[in-house]
Amino acid sequence: MTDVTVVIGAGSIGQAIARRVSSGKHVLLADLRLENAETAAKVLLDAGFEVSTAAVDVSSRGSVEALVETATALGDVTGLIHAAGVSPSQASPETILKVDLYGTALVLEAFGAVIAKGGSGVVIASQSGHRLGALTEDQNRALATTPADQLLALPWLQPSAVTDSLNAYQLSKRGNSLRVMAEAVRWGKRGARINTISPGIVITPLARDELTGPRGAGYRRMIELCPVGRAATPDEVGTVGALLMGPEGAFITGSDFLMDGGVTASYRYGELAPDNGQAQKDARP
C-alpha cells in the first residue's frame, strides 16, 4: 500500500512541512478552494512529488468525511498536516470558531479513526493561543474533550459571549492545543502521534492580510520588539514540523511547540508587556 500524507490548507506552511516529510509518499492536497490546491500541487509535482488534490470545507462533517474516504482510497494515511484556518482580519467571530475550533476538532476526530500505525500529524495553532488569559479547568476540559459536534453549543462560546474576532481566534487556537493533547491519547492507541505548532508571525498571504489590516500596526510592533526582531519563514515552521512528524520526534506527542521569535516572552516580561514599567518591577527579585 502507498503511504499518504494529507495536507489540509494548501498554503505556504502546509507545503513547507509536506516537502520535508513526504518523499516517496503520495501527497493529497486539500483546500477550501480547489484552485489553491491545484496551484500548490503543480509546485510539488515539479519538485518530484506524487500529488493529487481535493476540495474540503473543514467546517462540514460531510466534507471532511469525504476527504477521509479519498485519502484512504489512495493508501495508508501515515501523515496529517492540518494548516487550514481563518485569521481575525478575515472573518467574523462565529466563522472563526466554526472553522478554526470546530473544524480542527472534526479533522482530528475523522483522521484519528484512520491514521496508520507509526503515523504522525501536526496541527498549526498560533502564538495567540498563548496570550489568552487563563481559562478554568472545566473550560480547558470542555475545549479538549467535548464531542466535536457539541463544541459550538458550549454556552461561553455563543455569539453573545464571543463578540471579538481576536478573542474568537485566541480561544480557537488555545482549543487546538488542548484538543491535540486529548487526541494524542486516542491516536496513541493506534500507534500514532499528534502535536501542535504555535507559530508567531510567518510571512504568508494570511499574514500579509493581517499586516495590512486593521491590526497591522500591532503586528508590525510585535515584529520590531520581539527578541528575534523579524517574522518567520514557512521553511522554519517546516523544520519543526519535520522534527515532530519524523523519527527524531518519536517520543513527542500531545505537545504544543511555541515558535514565535520570543513575542510571547516579550508580552510577559519585555517591551510588549501591557504595563511594561510595572512588569519590569514585578520581574525583579
PDB file of C-alpha atoms in Angstrom:
ATOM      1  CA  MET A   1       0.000   0.000   0.000  1.00  0.00           C
ATOM      2  CA  THR A   2       1.103   3.559  -0.713  1.00  0.00           C
ATOM      3  CA  ASP A   3       1.793   5.845   2.227  1.00  0.00           C
ATOM      4  CA  VAL A   4      -0.264   9.035   2.074  1.00  0.00           C
ATOM      5  CA  THR A   5       0.365  12.461   3.569  1.00  0.00           C
ATOM      6  CA  VAL A   6      -2.804  14.546   3.802  1.00  0.00           C
ATOM      7  CA  VAL A   7      -2.289  18.316   3.771  1.00  0.00           C
ATOM      8  CA  ILE A   8      -5.355  20.371   4.680  1.00  0.00           C
ATOM      9  CA  GLY A   9      -4.767  24.002   3.802  1.00  0.00           C
ATOM     10  CA  ALA A  10      -2.539  24.165   0.741  1.00  0.00           C
ATOM     11  CA  GLY A  11      -0.707  27.333   1.748  1.00  0.00           C
ATOM     12  CA  SER A  12       2.964  28.013   2.353  1.00  0.00           C
ATOM     13  CA  ILE A  13       3.237  26.369   5.785  1.00  0.00           C
ATOM     14  CA  GLY A  14       1.448  23.162   4.791  1.00  0.00           C
ATOM     15  CA  GLN A  15       3.610  22.870   1.690  1.00  0.00           C
ATOM     16  CA  ALA A  16       6.826  23.524   3.629  1.00  0.00           C
ATOM     17  CA  ILE A  17       6.130  20.699   6.065  1.00  0.00           C
ATOM     18  CA  ALA A  18       4.919  18.350   3.329  1.00  0.00           C
ATOM     19  CA  ARG A  19       8.120  18.764   1.343  1.00  0.00           C
ATOM     20  CA  ARG A  20      10.158  17.576   4.325  1.00  0.00           C
ATOM     21  CA  VAL A  21       8.111  14.539   5.289  1.00  0.00           C
ATOM     22  CA  SER A  22       6.595  13.223   2.048  1.00  0.00           C
ATOM     23  CA  SER A  23       9.425  11.897  -0.113  1.00  0.00           C
ATOM     24  CA  GLY A  24       8.286   8.571  -1.560  1.00  0.00           C
ATOM     25  CA  LYS A  25       4.700   9.169  -0.384  1.00  0.00           C
ATOM     26  CA  HIS A  26       1.549  10.297  -2.119  1.00  0.00           C
ATOM     27  CA  VAL A  27       0.578  13.844  -1.106  1.00  0.00           C
ATOM     28  CA  LEU A  28      -3.124  14.660  -1.014  1.00  0.00           C
ATOM     29  CA  LEU A  29      -3.514  18.449  -1.004  1.00  0.00           C
ATOM     30  CA  ALA A  30      -6.912  19.674   0.162  1.00  0.00           C
ATOM     31  CA  ASP A  31      -8.185  23.228   0.390  1.00  0.00           C
ATOM     32  CA  LEU A  32     -11.480  25.068   0.566  1.00  0.00           C
ATOM     33  CA  ARG A  33     -10.651  26.443  -2.882  1.00  0.00           C
ATOM     34  CA  LEU A  34      -9.665  23.664  -5.248  1.00  0.00           C
ATOM     35  CA  GLU A  35      -7.677  26.122  -7.372  1.00  0.00           C
ATOM     36  CA  ASN A  36      -5.391  26.796  -4.380  1.00  0.00           C
ATOM     37  CA  ALA A  37      -4.723  23.079  -4.019  1.00  0.00           C
ATOM     38  CA  GLU A  38      -4.052  22.732  -7.742  1.00  0.00           C
ATOM     39  CA  THR A  39      -1.610  25.646  -7.725  1.00  0.00           C
ATOM     40  CA  ALA A  40       0.285  24.092  -4.815  1.00  0.00           C
ATOM     41  CA  ALA A  41       0.160  20.679  -6.474  1.00  0.00           C
ATOM     42  CA  LYS A  42       1.934  21.985  -9.559  1.00  0.00           C
ATOM     43  CA  VAL A  43       4.813  23.240  -7.399  1.00  0.00           C
ATOM     44  CA  LEU A  44       5.146  19.855  -5.669  1.00  0.00           C
ATOM     45  CA  LEU A  45       4.759  17.912  -8.903  1.00  0.00           C
ATOM     46  CA  ASP A  46       7.568  19.939 -10.452  1.00  0.00           C
ATOM     47  CA  ALA A  47       9.672  19.077  -7.387  1.00  0.00           C
ATOM     48  CA  GLY A  48       9.182  15.338  -7.936  1.00  0.00           C
ATOM     49  CA  PHE A  49       6.326  14.525  -5.564  1.00  0.00           C
ATOM     50  CA  GLU A  50       3.308  12.389  -6.406  1.00  0.00           C
ATOM     51  CA  VAL A  51       0.310  14.622  -5.742  1.00  0.00           C
ATOM     52  CA  SER A  52      -3.458  14.715  -6.039  1.00  0.00           C
ATOM     53  CA  THR A  53      -5.938  17.372  -4.955  1.00  0.00           C
ATOM     54  CA  ALA A  54      -9.332  17.690  -3.336  1.00  0.00           C
ATOM     55  CA  ALA A  55     -11.681  20.383  -2.118  1.00  0.00           C
ATOM     56  CA  VAL A  56     -12.631  20.352   1.559  1.00  0.00           C
ATOM     57  CA  ASP A  57     -14.635  22.528   3.907  1.00  0.00           C
ATOM     58  CA  VAL A  58     -13.326  21.666   7.366  1.00  0.00           C
ATOM     59  CA  SER A  59     -16.437  23.142   8.991  1.00  0.00           C
ATOM     60  CA  SER A  60     -18.580  20.471   7.270  1.00  0.00           C
ATOM     61  CA  ARG A  61     -18.613  16.930   8.657  1.00  0.00           C
ATOM     62  CA  GLY A  62     -19.714  15.516   5.316  1.00  0.00           C
ATOM     63  CA  SER A  63     -16.878  17.268   3.504  1.00  0.00           C
ATOM     64  CA  VAL A  64     -14.233  16.077   5.982  1.00  0.00           C
ATOM     65  CA  GLU A  65     -15.526  12.515   5.901  1.00  0.00           C
ATOM     66  CA  ALA A  66     -15.428  12.590   2.097  1.00  0.00           C
ATOM     67  CA  LEU A  67     -11.784  13.671   2.286  1.00  0.00           C
ATOM     68  CA  VAL A  68     -11.041  10.742   4.590  1.00  0.00           C
ATOM     69  CA  GLU A  69     -12.569   8.388   2.013  1.00  0.00           C
ATOM     70  CA  THR A  70     -10.488   9.944  -0.755  1.00  0.00           C
ATOM     71  CA  ALA A  71      -7.309   9.642   1.304  1.00  0.00           C
ATOM     72  CA  THR A  72      -7.825   6.039   2.394  1.00  0.00           C
ATOM     73  CA  ALA A  73      -8.620   5.023  -1.191  1.00  0.00           C
ATOM     74  CA  LEU A  74      -5.125   6.217  -2.116  1.00  0.00           C
ATOM     75  CA  GLY A  75      -3.349   4.165   0.558  1.00  0.00           C
ATOM     76  CA  ASP A  76      -2.409   4.204   4.236  1.00  0.00           C
ATOM     77  CA  VAL A  77      -2.676   7.655   5.818  1.00  0.00           C
ATOM     78  CA  THR A  78       0.662   7.976   7.628  1.00  0.00           C
ATOM     79  CA  GLY A  79       0.792  11.759   7.844  1.00  0.00           C
ATOM     80  CA  LEU A  80      -1.644  14.594   8.534  1.00  0.00           C
ATOM     81  CA  ILE A  81      -0.755  18.277   8.241  1.00  0.00           C
ATOM     82  CA  HIS A  82      -3.671  20.479   9.252  1.00  0.00           C
ATOM     83  CA  ALA A  83      -2.880  24.069   8.323  1.00  0.00           C
ATOM     84  CA  ALA A  84      -6.308  25.393   7.315  1.00  0.00           C
ATOM     85  CA  GLY A  85      -7.887  28.317   9.089  1.00  0.00           C
ATOM     86  CA  VAL A  86      -9.026  31.916   9.011  1.00  0.00           C
ATOM     87  CA  SER A  87      -7.489  34.889  10.800  1.00  0.00           C
ATOM     88  CA  PRO A  88      -9.079  37.669  12.872  1.00  0.00           C
ATOM     89  CA  SER A  89      -8.975  40.100   9.945  1.00  0.00           C
ATOM     90  CA  GLN A  90     -10.573  37.634   7.566  1.00  0.00           C
ATOM     91  CA  ALA A  91     -13.725  36.518   9.322  1.00  0.00           C
ATOM     92  CA  SER A  92     -16.362  37.054  11.996  1.00  0.00           C
ATOM     93  CA  PRO A  93     -16.053  35.516  15.469  1.00  0.00           C
ATOM     94  CA  GLU A  94     -18.702  32.949  14.556  1.00  0.00           C
ATOM     95  CA  THR A  95     -16.862  31.865  11.402  1.00  0.00           C
ATOM     96  CA  ILE A  96     -13.517  31.686  13.196  1.00  0.00           C
ATOM     97  CA  LEU A  97     -14.946  29.408  15.873  1.00  0.00           C
ATOM     98  CA  LYS A  98     -16.624  27.256  13.235  1.00  0.00           C
ATOM     99  CA  VAL A  99     -13.521  26.854  11.055  1.00  0.00           C
ATOM    100  CA  ASP A 100     -10.585  27.074  13.453  1.00  0.00           C
ATOM    101  CA  LEU A 101     -12.081  25.412  16.542  1.00  0.00           C
ATOM    102  CA  TYR A 102     -14.814  23.067  15.347  1.00  0.00           C
ATOM    103  CA  GLY A 103     -13.082  22.340  12.032  1.00  0.00           C
ATOM    104  CA  THR A 104      -9.881  21.260  13.756  1.00  0.00           C
ATOM    105  CA  ALA A 105     -11.767  19.050  16.221  1.00  0.00           C
ATOM    106  CA  LEU A 106     -13.586  17.441  13.305  1.00  0.00           C
ATOM    107  CA  VAL A 107     -10.369  16.802  11.336  1.00  0.00           C
ATOM    108  CA  LEU A 108      -8.655  15.267  14.368  1.00  0.00           C
ATOM    109  CA  GLU A 109     -11.632  13.033  15.076  1.00  0.00           C
ATOM    110  CA  ALA A 110     -12.061  11.851  11.492  1.00  0.00           C
ATOM    111  CA  PHE A 111      -8.406  11.242  10.666  1.00  0.00           C
ATOM    112  CA  GLY A 112      -7.706   9.861  14.133  1.00  0.00           C
ATOM    113  CA  ALA A 113     -10.001   6.986  13.193  1.00  0.00           C
ATOM    114  CA  VAL A 114      -7.898   6.022  10.158  1.00  0.00           C
ATOM    115  CA  ILE A 115      -4.323   7.133  10.879  1.00  0.00           C
ATOM    116  CA  ALA A 116      -1.943   4.232  10.284  1.00  0.00           C
ATOM    117  CA  LYS A 117       0.301   2.665  12.895  1.00  0.00           C
ATOM    118  CA  GLY A 118       3.509   4.674  13.060  1.00  0.00           C
ATOM    119  CA  GLY A 119       1.722   7.680  11.577  1.00  0.00           C
ATOM    120  CA  SER A 120       2.005  11.241  12.833  1.00  0.00           C
ATOM    121  CA  GLY A 121       0.397  14.618  12.411  1.00  0.00           C
ATOM    122  CA  VAL A 122       0.774  18.291  13.163  1.00  0.00           C
ATOM    123  CA  VAL A 123      -1.850  20.965  13.628  1.00  0.00           C
ATOM    124  CA  ILE A 124      -0.906  24.595  13.047  1.00  0.00           C
ATOM    125  CA  ALA A 125      -2.200  26.602  16.007  1.00  0.00           C
ATOM    126  CA  SER A 126      -0.880  30.088  16.868  1.00  0.00           C
ATOM    127  CA  GLN A 127       1.041  32.179  19.358  1.00  0.00           C
ATOM    128  CA  SER A 128      -2.335  33.859  20.006  1.00  0.00           C
ATOM    129  CA  GLY A 129      -3.470  30.841  21.973  1.00  0.00           C
ATOM    130  CA  HIS A 130      -0.641  31.503  24.433  1.00  0.00           C
ATOM    131  CA  ARG A 131      -1.732  35.080  25.080  1.00  0.00           C
ATOM    132  CA  LEU A 132      -5.286  34.245  26.043  1.00  0.00           C
ATOM    133  CA  GLY A 133      -5.849  34.617  29.763  1.00  0.00           C
ATOM    134  CA  ALA A 134      -6.169  31.547  31.929  1.00  0.00           C
ATOM    135  CA  LEU A 135      -9.330  29.504  31.496  1.00  0.00           C
ATOM    136  CA  THR A 136     -10.947  27.422  34.214  1.00  0.00           C
ATOM    137  CA  GLU A 137     -10.151  23.735  34.423  1.00  0.00           C
ATOM    138  CA  ASP A 138     -13.707  22.984  33.313  1.00  0.00           C
ATOM    139  CA  GLN A 139     -13.281  25.205  30.262  1.00  0.00           C
ATOM    140  CA  ASN A 140      -9.963  23.567  29.387  1.00  0.00           C
ATOM    141  CA  ARG A 141     -11.520  20.128  29.627  1.00  0.00           C
ATOM    142  CA  ALA A 142     -14.522  21.215  27.570  1.00  0.00           C
ATOM    143  CA  LEU A 143     -12.301  22.504  24.749  1.00  0.00           C
ATOM    144  CA  ALA A 144     -10.243  19.321  24.864  1.00  0.00           C
ATOM    145  CA  THR A 145     -12.902  16.648  25.134  1.00  0.00           C
ATOM    146  CA  THR A 146     -16.373  17.910  24.172  1.00  0.00           C
ATOM    147  CA  PRO A 147     -17.561  15.869  21.177  1.00  0.00           C
ATOM    148  CA  ALA A 148     -16.863  17.899  18.042  1.00  0.00           C
ATOM    149  CA  ASP A 149     -20.497  18.351  17.083  1.00  0.00           C
ATOM    150  CA  GLN A 150     -21.314  19.746  20.546  1.00  0.00           C
ATOM    151  CA  LEU A 151     -18.394  22.187  20.795  1.00  0.00           C
ATOM    152  CA  LEU A 152     -20.125  25.229  19.359  1.00  0.00           C
ATOM    153  CA  ALA A 153     -23.091  24.712  21.695  1.00  0.00           C
ATOM    154  CA  LEU A 154     -20.963  25.492  24.782  1.00  0.00           C
ATOM    155  CA  PRO A 155     -22.661  28.480  26.499  1.00  0.00           C
ATOM    156  CA  TRP A 156     -19.458  30.524  26.784  1.00  0.00           C
ATOM    157  CA  LEU A 157     -18.773  30.178  23.039  1.00  0.00           C
ATOM    158  CA  GLN A 158     -22.091  31.674  21.947  1.00  0.00           C
ATOM    159  CA  PRO A 159     -22.139  34.814  19.752  1.00  0.00           C
ATOM    160  CA  SER A 160     -23.369  36.877  22.688  1.00  0.00           C
ATOM    161  CA  ALA A 161     -20.288  35.810  24.708  1.00  0.00           C
ATOM    162  CA  VAL A 162     -17.605  35.922  21.986  1.00  0.00           C
ATOM    163  CA  THR A 163     -18.023  39.223  20.169  1.00  0.00           C
ATOM    164  CA  ASP A 164     -14.450  39.986  19.092  1.00  0.00           C
ATOM    165  CA  SER A 165     -12.659  38.215  16.240  1.00  0.00           C
ATOM    166  CA  LEU A 166      -9.287  38.204  18.017  1.00  0.00           C
ATOM    167  CA  ASN A 167     -10.835  36.670  21.128  1.00  0.00           C
ATOM    168  CA  ALA A 168     -12.503  34.006  18.963  1.00  0.00           C
ATOM    169  CA  TYR A 169      -9.140  33.285  17.323  1.00  0.00           C
ATOM    170  CA  GLN A 170      -7.326  33.039  20.663  1.00  0.00           C
ATOM    171  CA  LEU A 171      -9.980  30.701  22.050  1.00  0.00           C
ATOM    172  CA  SER A 172      -9.801  28.562  18.930  1.00  0.00           C
ATOM    173  CA  LYS A 173      -6.022  28.274  18.983  1.00  0.00           C
ATOM    174  CA  ARG A 174      -5.943  27.515  22.715  1.00  0.00           C
ATOM    175  CA  GLY A 175      -8.596  24.928  21.969  1.00  0.00           C
ATOM    176  CA  ASN A 176      -6.457  23.419  19.201  1.00  0.00           C
ATOM    177  CA  SER A 177      -3.530  22.716  21.525  1.00  0.00           C
ATOM    178  CA  LEU A 178      -5.801  21.333  24.256  1.00  0.00           C
ATOM    179  CA  ARG A 179      -7.653  19.195  21.733  1.00  0.00           C
ATOM    180  CA  VAL A 180      -4.430  17.756  20.386  1.00  0.00           C
ATOM    181  CA  MET A 181      -3.328  16.845  23.898  1.00  0.00           C
ATOM    182  CA  ALA A 182      -6.539  14.870  24.416  1.00  0.00           C
ATOM    183  CA  GLU A 183      -6.469  13.359  20.918  1.00  0.00           C
ATOM    184  CA  ALA A 184      -2.887  12.174  21.449  1.00  0.00           C
ATOM    185  CA  VAL A 185      -4.273   9.607  23.879  1.00  0.00           C
ATOM    186  CA  ARG A 186      -6.683   8.234  21.261  1.00  0.00           C
ATOM    187  CA  TRP A 187      -4.111   8.396  18.459  1.00  0.00           C
ATOM    188  CA  GLY A 188      -1.639   6.573  20.696  1.00  0.00           C
ATOM    189  CA  LYS A 189      -3.959   3.577  20.837  1.00  0.00           C
ATOM    190  CA  ARG A 190      -3.430   3.296  17.069  1.00  0.00           C
ATOM    191  CA  GLY A 191       0.340   3.672  17.441  1.00  0.00           C
ATOM    192  CA  ALA A 192       0.288   7.220  16.044  1.00  0.00           C
ATOM    193  CA  ARG A 193       1.335  10.671  17.283  1.00  0.00           C
ATOM    194  CA  ILE A 194      -0.131  14.187  17.009  1.00  0.00           C
ATOM    195  CA  ASN A 195       1.251  17.592  18.069  1.00  0.00           C
ATOM    196  CA  THR A 196       0.611  21.281  17.544  1.00  0.00           C
ATOM    197  CA  ILE A 197       2.922  24.039  16.381  1.00  0.00           C
ATOM    198  CA  SER A 198       2.055  27.565  17.536  1.00  0.00           C
ATOM    199  CA  PRO A 199       3.894  29.913  15.187  1.00  0.00           C
ATOM    200  CA  GLY A 200       4.240  33.631  15.562  1.00  0.00           C
ATOM    201  CA  ILE A 201       4.063  35.866  12.511  1.00  0.00           C
ATOM    202  CA  VAL A 202       5.073  33.834   9.469  1.00  0.00           C
ATOM    203  CA  ILE A 203       5.189  35.637   6.133  1.00  0.00           C
ATOM    204  CA  THR A 204       2.334  34.070   4.184  1.00  0.00           C
ATOM    205  CA  PRO A 205      -0.629  35.561   2.305  1.00  0.00           C
ATOM    206  CA  LEU A 206      -2.687  35.277   5.510  1.00  0.00           C
ATOM    207  CA  ALA A 207      -0.030  37.189   7.459  1.00  0.00           C
ATOM    208  CA  ARG A 208       0.051  39.851   4.776  1.00  0.00           C
ATOM    209  CA  ASP A 209      -3.703  40.292   5.244  1.00  0.00           C
ATOM    210  CA  GLU A 210      -3.068  40.882   8.930  1.00  0.00           C
ATOM    211  CA  LEU A 211      -0.126  43.232   8.370  1.00  0.00           C
ATOM    212  CA  THR A 212      -2.216  45.393   6.059  1.00  0.00           C
ATOM    213  CA  GLY A 213      -5.457  45.006   8.017  1.00  0.00           C
ATOM    214  CA  PRO A 214      -6.894  46.891  10.973  1.00  0.00           C
ATOM    215  CA  ARG A 215      -4.434  45.247  13.383  1.00  0.00           C
ATOM    216  CA  GLY A 216      -1.429  45.835  11.121  1.00  0.00           C
ATOM    217  CA  ALA A 217       0.292  48.355  13.385  1.00  0.00           C
ATOM    218  CA  GLY A 218       0.162  45.920  16.281  1.00  0.00           C
ATOM    219  CA  TYR A 219       1.588  43.118  14.172  1.00  0.00           C
ATOM    220  CA  ARG A 220       4.439  45.302  12.958  1.00  0.00           C
ATOM    221  CA  ARG A 221       5.156  46.289  16.558  1.00  0.00           C
ATOM    222  CA  MET A 222       5.334  42.611  17.528  1.00  0.00           C
ATOM    223  CA  ILE A 223       7.929  42.013  14.825  1.00  0.00           C
ATOM    224  CA  GLU A 224      10.014  45.033  15.794  1.00  0.00           C
ATOM    225  CA  LEU A 225      10.030  44.419  19.551  1.00  0.00           C
ATOM    226  CA  CYS A 226      10.337  40.636  19.773  1.00  0.00           C
ATOM    227  CA  PRO A 227      13.782  39.255  20.720  1.00  0.00           C
ATOM    228  CA  VAL A 228      14.445  37.857  17.236  1.00  0.00           C
ATOM    229  CA  GLY A 229      13.349  41.112  15.600  1.00  0.00           C
ATOM    230  CA  ARG A 230      11.772  39.620  12.471  1.00  0.00           C
ATOM    231  CA  ALA A 231       8.989  37.437  11.184  1.00  0.00           C
ATOM    232  CA  ALA A 232       9.476  33.755  10.389  1.00  0.00           C
ATOM    233  CA  THR A 233       9.520  31.961   7.062  1.00  0.00           C
ATOM    234  CA  PRO A 234       7.334  28.953   6.241  1.00  0.00           C
ATOM    235  CA  ASP A 235      10.515  26.863   5.896  1.00  0.00           C
ATOM    236  CA  GLU A 236      11.346  27.459   9.553  1.00  0.00           C
ATOM    237  CA  VAL A 237       7.950  26.067  10.541  1.00  0.00           C
ATOM    238  CA  GLY A 238       8.624  23.206   8.128  1.00  0.00           C
ATOM    239  CA  THR A 239      11.782  22.327  10.052  1.00  0.00           C
ATOM    240  CA  VAL A 240       9.846  21.978  13.309  1.00  0.00           C
ATOM    241  CA  GLY A 241       7.108  20.038  11.545  1.00  0.00           C
ATOM    242  CA  ALA A 242       9.675  17.618  10.164  1.00  0.00           C
ATOM    243  CA  LEU A 243      11.047  17.016  13.648  1.00  0.00           C
ATOM    244  CA  LEU A 244       7.615  16.350  15.097  1.00  0.00           C
ATOM    245  CA  MET A 245       6.477  14.061  12.282  1.00  0.00           C
ATOM    246  CA  GLY A 246       9.766  12.244  11.736  1.00  0.00           C
ATOM    247  CA  PRO A 247      11.679   9.518  13.596  1.00  0.00           C
ATOM    248  CA  GLU A 248      13.642  12.067  15.652  1.00  0.00           C
ATOM    249  CA  GLY A 249      10.349  13.116  17.239  1.00  0.00           C
ATOM    250  CA  ALA A 250       9.156   9.608  18.055  1.00  0.00           C
ATOM    251  CA  PHE A 251       8.863  10.389  21.788  1.00  0.00           C
ATOM    252  CA  ILE A 252       6.875  13.607  21.254  1.00  0.00           C
ATOM    253  CA  THR A 253       3.088  13.544  21.227  1.00  0.00           C
ATOM    254  CA  GLY A 254       0.321  15.648  22.723  1.00  0.00           C
ATOM    255  CA  SER A 255       2.693  18.622  22.850  1.00  0.00           C
ATOM    256  CA  ASP A 256       2.486  22.206  21.665  1.00  0.00           C
ATOM    257  CA  PHE A 257       5.578  23.923  20.253  1.00  0.00           C
ATOM    258  CA  LEU A 258       5.569  27.708  20.538  1.00  0.00           C
ATOM    259  CA  MET A 259       7.850  29.252  17.903  1.00  0.00           C
ATOM    260  CA  ASP A 260       7.167  32.983  17.848  1.00  0.00           C
ATOM    261  CA  GLY A 261      10.564  34.677  17.895  1.00  0.00           C
ATOM    262  CA  GLY A 262      10.029  35.476  21.557  1.00  0.00           C
ATOM    263  CA  VAL A 263       6.864  37.556  21.084  1.00  0.00           C
ATOM    264  CA  THR A 264       5.087  35.823  23.955  1.00  0.00           C
ATOM    265  CA  ALA A 265       8.161  36.257  26.148  1.00  0.00           C
ATOM    266  CA  SER A 266       8.103  39.979  25.363  1.00  0.00           C
ATOM    267  CA  TYR A 267       4.399  40.160  26.219  1.00  0.00           C
ATOM    268  CA  ARG A 268       5.126  38.580  29.575  1.00  0.00           C
ATOM    269  CA  TYR A 269       8.417  40.197  30.535  1.00  0.00           C
ATOM    270  CA  GLY A 270       9.549  42.671  27.882  1.00  0.00           C
ATOM    271  CA  GLU A 271       8.657  45.718  25.876  1.00  0.00           C
ATOM    272  CA  LEU A 272       5.373  44.283  24.624  1.00  0.00           C
ATOM    273  CA  ALA A 273       4.005  43.838  28.160  1.00  0.00           C
ATOM    274  CA  PRO A 274       0.724  45.787  28.592  1.00  0.00           C
ATOM    275  CA  ASP A 275       2.266  47.686  31.525  1.00  0.00           C
ATOM    276  CA  ASN A 276       5.956  47.489  30.809  1.00  0.00           C
ATOM    277  CA  GLY A 277       7.051  49.530  33.781  1.00  0.00           C
ATOM    278  CA  GLN A 278       5.046  47.521  36.285  1.00  0.00           C
ATOM    279  CA  ALA A 279       6.015  44.273  34.532  1.00  0.00           C
ATOM    280  CA  GLN A 280       9.689  45.122  34.986  1.00  0.00           C
ATOM    281  CA  LYS A 281       9.147  45.895  38.683  1.00  0.00           C
ATOM    282  CA  ASP A 282       7.273  42.657  39.206  1.00  0.00           C
ATOM    283  CA  ALA A 283      10.063  40.722  37.494  1.00  0.00           C
ATOM    284  CA  ARG A 284      12.734  41.950  39.921  1.00  0.00           C
ATOM    285  CA  PRO A 285      13.857  39.547  42.670  1.00  0.00           C
TER     286      PRO A 285
END
